[in-house]
PDB file of N, CA and C in Angstrom:
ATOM      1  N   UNK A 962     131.767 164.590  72.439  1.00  0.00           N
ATOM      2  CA  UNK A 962     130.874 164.371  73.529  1.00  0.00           C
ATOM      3  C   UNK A 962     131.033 163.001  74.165  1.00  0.00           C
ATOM      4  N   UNK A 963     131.433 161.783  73.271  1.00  0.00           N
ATOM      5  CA  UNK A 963     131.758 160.433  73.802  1.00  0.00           C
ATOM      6  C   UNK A 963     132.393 160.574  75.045  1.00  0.00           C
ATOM      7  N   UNK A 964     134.102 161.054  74.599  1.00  0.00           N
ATOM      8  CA  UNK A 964     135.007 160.946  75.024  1.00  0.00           C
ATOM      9  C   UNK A 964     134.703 161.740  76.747  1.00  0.00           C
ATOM     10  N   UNK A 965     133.921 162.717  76.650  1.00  0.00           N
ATOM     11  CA  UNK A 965     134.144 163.533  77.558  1.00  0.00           C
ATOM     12  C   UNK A 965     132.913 163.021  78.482  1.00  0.00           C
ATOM     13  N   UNK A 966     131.470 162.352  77.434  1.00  0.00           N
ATOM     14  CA  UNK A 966     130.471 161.536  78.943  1.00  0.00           C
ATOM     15  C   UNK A 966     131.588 160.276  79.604  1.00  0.00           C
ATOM     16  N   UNK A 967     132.234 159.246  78.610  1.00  0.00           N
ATOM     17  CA  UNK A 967     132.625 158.264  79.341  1.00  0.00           C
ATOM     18  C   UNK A 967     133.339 158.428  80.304  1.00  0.00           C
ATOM     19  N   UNK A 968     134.779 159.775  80.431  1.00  0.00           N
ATOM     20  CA  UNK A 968     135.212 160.102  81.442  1.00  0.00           C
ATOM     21  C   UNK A 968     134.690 160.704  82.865  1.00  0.00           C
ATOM     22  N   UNK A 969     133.374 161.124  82.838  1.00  0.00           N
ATOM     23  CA  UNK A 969     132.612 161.579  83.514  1.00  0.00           C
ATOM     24  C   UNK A 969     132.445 163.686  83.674  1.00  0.00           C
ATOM     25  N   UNK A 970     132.851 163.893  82.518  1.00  0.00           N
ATOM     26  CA  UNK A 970     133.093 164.892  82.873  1.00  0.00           C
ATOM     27  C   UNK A 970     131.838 165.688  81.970  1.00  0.00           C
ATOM     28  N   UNK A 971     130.034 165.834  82.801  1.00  0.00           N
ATOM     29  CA  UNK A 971     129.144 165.877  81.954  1.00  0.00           C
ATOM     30  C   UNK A 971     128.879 166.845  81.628  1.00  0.00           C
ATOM     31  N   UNK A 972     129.146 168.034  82.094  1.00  0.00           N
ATOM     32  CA  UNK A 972     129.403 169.698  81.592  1.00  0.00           C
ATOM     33  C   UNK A 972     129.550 169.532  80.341  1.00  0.00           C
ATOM     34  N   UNK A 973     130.779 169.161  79.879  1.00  0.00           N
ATOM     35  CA  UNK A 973     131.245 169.217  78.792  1.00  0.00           C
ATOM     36  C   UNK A 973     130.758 168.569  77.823  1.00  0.00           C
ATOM     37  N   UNK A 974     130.248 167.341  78.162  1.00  0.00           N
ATOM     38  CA  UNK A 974     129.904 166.275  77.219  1.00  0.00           C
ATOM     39  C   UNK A 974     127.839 167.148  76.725  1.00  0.00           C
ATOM     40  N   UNK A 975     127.313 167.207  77.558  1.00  0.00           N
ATOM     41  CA  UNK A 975     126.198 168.232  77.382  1.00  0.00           C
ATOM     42  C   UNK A 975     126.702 169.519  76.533  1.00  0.00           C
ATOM     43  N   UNK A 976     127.434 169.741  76.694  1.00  0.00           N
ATOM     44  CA  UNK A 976     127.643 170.936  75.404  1.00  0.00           C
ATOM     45  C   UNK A 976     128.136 170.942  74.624  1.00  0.00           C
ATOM     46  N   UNK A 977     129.071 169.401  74.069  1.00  0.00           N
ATOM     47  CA  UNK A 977     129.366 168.909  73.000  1.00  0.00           C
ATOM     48  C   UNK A 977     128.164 168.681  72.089  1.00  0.00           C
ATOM     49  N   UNK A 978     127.553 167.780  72.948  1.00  0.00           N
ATOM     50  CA  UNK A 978     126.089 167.264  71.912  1.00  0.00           C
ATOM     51  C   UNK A 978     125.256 167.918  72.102  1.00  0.00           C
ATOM     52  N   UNK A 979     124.772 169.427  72.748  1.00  0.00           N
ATOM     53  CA  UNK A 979     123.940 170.263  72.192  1.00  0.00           C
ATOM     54  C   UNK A 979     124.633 170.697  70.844  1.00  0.00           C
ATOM     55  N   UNK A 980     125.981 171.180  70.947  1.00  0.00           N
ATOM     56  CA  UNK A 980     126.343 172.077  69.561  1.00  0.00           C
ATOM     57  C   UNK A 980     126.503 170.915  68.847  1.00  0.00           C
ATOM     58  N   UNK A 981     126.106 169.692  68.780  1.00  0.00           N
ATOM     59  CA  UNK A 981     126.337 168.412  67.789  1.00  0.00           C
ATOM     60  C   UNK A 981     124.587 168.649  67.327  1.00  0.00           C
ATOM     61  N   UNK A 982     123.801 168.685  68.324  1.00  0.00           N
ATOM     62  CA  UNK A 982     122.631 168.403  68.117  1.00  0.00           C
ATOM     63  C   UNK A 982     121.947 169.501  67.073  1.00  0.00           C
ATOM     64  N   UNK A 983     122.696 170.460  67.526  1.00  0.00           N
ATOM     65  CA  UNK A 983     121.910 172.110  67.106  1.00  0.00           C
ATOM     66  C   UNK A 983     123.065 172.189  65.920  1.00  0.00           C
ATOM     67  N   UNK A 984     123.829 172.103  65.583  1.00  0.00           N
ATOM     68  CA  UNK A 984     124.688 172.560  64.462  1.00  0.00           C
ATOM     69  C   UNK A 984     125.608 171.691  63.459  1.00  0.00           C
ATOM     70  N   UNK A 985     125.601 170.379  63.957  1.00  0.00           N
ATOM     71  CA  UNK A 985     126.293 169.579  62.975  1.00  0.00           C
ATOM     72  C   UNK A 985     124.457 168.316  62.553  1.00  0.00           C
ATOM     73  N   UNK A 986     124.686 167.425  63.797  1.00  0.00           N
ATOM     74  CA  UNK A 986     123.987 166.356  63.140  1.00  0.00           C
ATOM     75  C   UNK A 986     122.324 166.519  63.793  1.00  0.00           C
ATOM     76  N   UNK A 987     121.890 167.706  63.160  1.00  0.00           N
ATOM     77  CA  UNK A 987     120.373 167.905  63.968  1.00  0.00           C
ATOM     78  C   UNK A 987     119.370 166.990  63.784  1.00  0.00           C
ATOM     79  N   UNK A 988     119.869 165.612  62.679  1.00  0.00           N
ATOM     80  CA  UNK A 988     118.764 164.408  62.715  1.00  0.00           C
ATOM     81  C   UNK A 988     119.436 163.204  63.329  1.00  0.00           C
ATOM     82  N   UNK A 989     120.607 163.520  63.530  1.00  0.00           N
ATOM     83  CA  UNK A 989     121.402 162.078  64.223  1.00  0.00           C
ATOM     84  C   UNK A 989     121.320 161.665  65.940  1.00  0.00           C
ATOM     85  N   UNK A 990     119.928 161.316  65.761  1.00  0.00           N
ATOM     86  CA  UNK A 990     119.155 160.073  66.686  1.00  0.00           C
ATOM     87  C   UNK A 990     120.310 159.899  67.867  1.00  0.00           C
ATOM     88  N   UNK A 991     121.344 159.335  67.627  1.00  0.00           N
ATOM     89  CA  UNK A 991     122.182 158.991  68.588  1.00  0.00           C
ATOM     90  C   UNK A 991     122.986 160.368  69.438  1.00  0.00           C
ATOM     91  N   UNK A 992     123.275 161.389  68.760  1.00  0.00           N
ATOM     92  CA  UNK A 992     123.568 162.125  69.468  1.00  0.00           C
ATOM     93  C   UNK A 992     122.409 163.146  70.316  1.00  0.00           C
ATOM     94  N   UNK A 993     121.470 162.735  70.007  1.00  0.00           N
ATOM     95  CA  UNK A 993     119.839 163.370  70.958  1.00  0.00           C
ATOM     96  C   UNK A 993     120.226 162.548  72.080  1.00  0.00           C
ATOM     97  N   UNK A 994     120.331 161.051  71.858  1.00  0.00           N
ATOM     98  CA  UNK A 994     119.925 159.783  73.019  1.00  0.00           C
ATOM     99  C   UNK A 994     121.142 160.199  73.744  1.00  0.00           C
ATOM    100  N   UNK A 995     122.721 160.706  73.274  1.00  0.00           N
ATOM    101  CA  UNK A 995     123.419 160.737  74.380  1.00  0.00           C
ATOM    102  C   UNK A 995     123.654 162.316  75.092  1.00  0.00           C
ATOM    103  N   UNK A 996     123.067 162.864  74.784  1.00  0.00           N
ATOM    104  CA  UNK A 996     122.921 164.230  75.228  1.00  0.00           C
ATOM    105  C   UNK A 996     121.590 164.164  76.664  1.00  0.00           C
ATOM    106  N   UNK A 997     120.564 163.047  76.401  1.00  0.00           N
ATOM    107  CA  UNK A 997     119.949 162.768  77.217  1.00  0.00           C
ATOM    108  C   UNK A 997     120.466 162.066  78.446  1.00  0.00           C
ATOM    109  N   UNK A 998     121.109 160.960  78.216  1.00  0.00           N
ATOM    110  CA  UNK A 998     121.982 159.887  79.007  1.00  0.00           C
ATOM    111  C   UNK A 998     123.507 161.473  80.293  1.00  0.00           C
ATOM    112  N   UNK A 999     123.816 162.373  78.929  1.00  0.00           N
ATOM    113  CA  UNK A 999     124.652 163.019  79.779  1.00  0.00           C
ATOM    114  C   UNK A 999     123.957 164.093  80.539  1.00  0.00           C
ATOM    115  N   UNK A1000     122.330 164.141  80.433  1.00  0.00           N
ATOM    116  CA  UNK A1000     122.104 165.299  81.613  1.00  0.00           C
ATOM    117  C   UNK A1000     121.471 164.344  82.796  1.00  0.00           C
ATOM    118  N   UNK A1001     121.128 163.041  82.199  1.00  0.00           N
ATOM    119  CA  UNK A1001     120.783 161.958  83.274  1.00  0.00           C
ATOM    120  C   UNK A1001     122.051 162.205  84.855  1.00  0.00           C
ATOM    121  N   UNK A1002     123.063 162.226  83.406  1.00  0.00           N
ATOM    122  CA  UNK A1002     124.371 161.630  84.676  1.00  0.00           C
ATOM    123  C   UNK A1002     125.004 162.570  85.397  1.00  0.00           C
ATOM    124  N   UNK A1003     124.349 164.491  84.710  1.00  0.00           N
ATOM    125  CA  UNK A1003     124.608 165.202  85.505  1.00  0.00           C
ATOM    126  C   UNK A1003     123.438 165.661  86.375  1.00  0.00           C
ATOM    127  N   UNK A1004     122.314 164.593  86.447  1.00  0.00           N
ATOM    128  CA  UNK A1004     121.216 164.870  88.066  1.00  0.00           C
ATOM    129  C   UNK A1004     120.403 166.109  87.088  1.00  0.00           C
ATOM    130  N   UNK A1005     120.857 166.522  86.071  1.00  0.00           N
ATOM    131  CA  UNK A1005     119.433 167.030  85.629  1.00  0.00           C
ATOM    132  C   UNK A1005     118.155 166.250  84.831  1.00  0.00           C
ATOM    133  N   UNK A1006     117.572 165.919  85.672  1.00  0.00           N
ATOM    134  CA  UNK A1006     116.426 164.590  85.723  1.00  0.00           C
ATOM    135  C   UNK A1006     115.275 164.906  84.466  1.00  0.00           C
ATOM    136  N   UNK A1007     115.028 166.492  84.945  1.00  0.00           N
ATOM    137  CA  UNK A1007     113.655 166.739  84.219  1.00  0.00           C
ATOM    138  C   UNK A1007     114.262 166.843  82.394  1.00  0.00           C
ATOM    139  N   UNK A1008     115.318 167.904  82.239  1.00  0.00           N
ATOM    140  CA  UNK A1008     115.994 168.010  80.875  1.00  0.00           C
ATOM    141  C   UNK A1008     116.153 166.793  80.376  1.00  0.00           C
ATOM    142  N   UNK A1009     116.669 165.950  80.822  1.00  0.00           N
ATOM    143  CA  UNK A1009     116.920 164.522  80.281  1.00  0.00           C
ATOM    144  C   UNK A1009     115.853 163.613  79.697  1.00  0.00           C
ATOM    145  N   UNK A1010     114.526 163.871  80.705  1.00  0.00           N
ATOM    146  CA  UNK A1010     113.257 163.281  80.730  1.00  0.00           C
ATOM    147  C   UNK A1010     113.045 164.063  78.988  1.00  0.00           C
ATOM    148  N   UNK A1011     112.651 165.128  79.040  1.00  0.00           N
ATOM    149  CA  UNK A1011     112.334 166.138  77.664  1.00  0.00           C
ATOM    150  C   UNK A1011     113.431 165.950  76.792  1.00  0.00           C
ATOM    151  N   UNK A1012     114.322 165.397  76.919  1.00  0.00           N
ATOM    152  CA  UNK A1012     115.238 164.719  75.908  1.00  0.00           C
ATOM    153  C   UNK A1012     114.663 163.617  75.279  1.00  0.00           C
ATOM    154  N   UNK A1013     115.107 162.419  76.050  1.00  0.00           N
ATOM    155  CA  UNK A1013     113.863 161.198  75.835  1.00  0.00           C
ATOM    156  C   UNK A1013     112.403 161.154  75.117  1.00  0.00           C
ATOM    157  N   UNK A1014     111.701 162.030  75.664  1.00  0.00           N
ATOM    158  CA  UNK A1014     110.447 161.721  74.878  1.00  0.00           C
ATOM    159  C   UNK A1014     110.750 162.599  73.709  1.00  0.00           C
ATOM    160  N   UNK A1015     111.638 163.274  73.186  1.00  0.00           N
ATOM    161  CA  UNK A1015     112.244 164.494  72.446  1.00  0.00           C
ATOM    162  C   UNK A1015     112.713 163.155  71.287  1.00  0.00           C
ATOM    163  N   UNK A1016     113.601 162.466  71.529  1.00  0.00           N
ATOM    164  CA  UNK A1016     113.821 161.344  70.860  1.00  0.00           C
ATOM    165  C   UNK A1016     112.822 160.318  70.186  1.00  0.00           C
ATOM    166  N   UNK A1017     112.136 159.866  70.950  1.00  0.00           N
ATOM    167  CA  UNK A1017     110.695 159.208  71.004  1.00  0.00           C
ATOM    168  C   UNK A1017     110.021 159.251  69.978  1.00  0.00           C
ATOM    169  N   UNK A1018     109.867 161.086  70.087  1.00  0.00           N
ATOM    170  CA  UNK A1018     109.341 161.751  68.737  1.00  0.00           C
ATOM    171  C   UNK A1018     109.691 162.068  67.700  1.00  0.00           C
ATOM    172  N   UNK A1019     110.596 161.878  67.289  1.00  0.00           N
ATOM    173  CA  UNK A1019     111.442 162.961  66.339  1.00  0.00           C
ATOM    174  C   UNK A1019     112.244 161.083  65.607  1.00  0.00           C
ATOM    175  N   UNK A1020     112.265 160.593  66.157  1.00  0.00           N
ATOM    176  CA  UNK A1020     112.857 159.319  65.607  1.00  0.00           C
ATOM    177  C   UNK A1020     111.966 157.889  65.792  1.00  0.00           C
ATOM    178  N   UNK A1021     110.489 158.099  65.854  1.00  0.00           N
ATOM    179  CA  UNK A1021     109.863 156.982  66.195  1.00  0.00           C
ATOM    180  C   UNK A1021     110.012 155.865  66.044  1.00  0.00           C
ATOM    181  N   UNK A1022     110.582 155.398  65.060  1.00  0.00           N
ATOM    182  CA  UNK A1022     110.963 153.805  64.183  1.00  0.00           C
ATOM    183  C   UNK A1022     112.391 153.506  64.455  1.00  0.00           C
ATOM    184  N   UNK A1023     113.349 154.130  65.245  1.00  0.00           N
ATOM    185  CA  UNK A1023     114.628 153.907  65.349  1.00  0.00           C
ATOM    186  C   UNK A1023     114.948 153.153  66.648  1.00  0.00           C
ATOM    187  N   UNK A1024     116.111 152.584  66.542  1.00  0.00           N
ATOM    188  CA  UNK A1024     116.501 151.524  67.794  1.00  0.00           C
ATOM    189  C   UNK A1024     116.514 152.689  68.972  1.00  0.00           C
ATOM    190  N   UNK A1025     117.471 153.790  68.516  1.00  0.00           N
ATOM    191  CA  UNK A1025     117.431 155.069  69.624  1.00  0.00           C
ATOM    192  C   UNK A1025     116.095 155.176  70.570  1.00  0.00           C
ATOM    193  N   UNK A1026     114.999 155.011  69.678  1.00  0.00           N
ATOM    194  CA  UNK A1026     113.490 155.283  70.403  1.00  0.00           C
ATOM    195  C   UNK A1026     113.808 154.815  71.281  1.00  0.00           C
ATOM    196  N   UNK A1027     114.028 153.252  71.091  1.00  0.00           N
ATOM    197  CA  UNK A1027     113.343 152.312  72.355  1.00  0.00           C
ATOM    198  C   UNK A1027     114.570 152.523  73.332  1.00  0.00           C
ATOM    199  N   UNK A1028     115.863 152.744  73.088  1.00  0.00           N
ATOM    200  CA  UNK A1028     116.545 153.111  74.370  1.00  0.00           C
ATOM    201  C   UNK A1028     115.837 154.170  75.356  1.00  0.00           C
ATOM    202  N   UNK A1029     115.579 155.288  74.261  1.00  0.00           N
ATOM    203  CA  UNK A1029     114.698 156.358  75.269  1.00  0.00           C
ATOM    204  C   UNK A1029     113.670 156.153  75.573  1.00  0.00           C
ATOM    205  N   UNK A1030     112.642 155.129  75.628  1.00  0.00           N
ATOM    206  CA  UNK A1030     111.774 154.387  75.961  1.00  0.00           C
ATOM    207  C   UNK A1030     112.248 153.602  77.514  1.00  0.00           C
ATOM    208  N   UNK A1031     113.185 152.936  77.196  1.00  0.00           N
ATOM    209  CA  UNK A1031     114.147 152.640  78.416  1.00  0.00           C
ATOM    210  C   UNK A1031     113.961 153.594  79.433  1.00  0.00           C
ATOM    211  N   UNK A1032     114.442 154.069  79.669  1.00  0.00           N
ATOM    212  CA  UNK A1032     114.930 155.783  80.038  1.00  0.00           C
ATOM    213  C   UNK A1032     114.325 156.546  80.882  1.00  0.00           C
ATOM    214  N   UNK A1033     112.544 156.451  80.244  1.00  0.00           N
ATOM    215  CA  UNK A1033     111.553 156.899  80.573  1.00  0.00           C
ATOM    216  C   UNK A1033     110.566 156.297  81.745  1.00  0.00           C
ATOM    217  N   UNK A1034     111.080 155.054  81.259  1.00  0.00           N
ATOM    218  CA  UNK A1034     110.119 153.748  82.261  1.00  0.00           C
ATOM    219  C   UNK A1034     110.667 154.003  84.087  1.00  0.00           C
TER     220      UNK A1034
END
């Protein structure tokens, strides 16, 4: 999913880190925050938003939070 948000190509990178999110690392904080960041960058505003506070919750005490805290503001 890295490889494929930094190139810009966010289709892909969104369905890397859903099947990262949903089937490999379903507590790993960082791949929630960039699954959010890649529907940001594909203009889906509201999914991204419900990502973020999705993070927020699910990882309250983590540095991740406060990026998606970022995010939200």
């Amino acid at each position: 999913g890295h490889l494929a948000l930094q190139k810009g190509f966010y289709a892909k990178a969104i369905k890397d880190y859903k099947q990262a999110t949903t089937n490999y690392c379903g507590r790993f904080s960082e791949a929630h925050f960039a699954l959010g960041v890649a529907l940001t960058r594909n203009r889906e505003f509201d999914k991204a938003r419900k990502k973020f506070v999705e993070v927020t919750q699910l990882y309250p005490d983590s540095p991740v939070a406060e990026k998606a805290k970022e995010r939200l503001r």
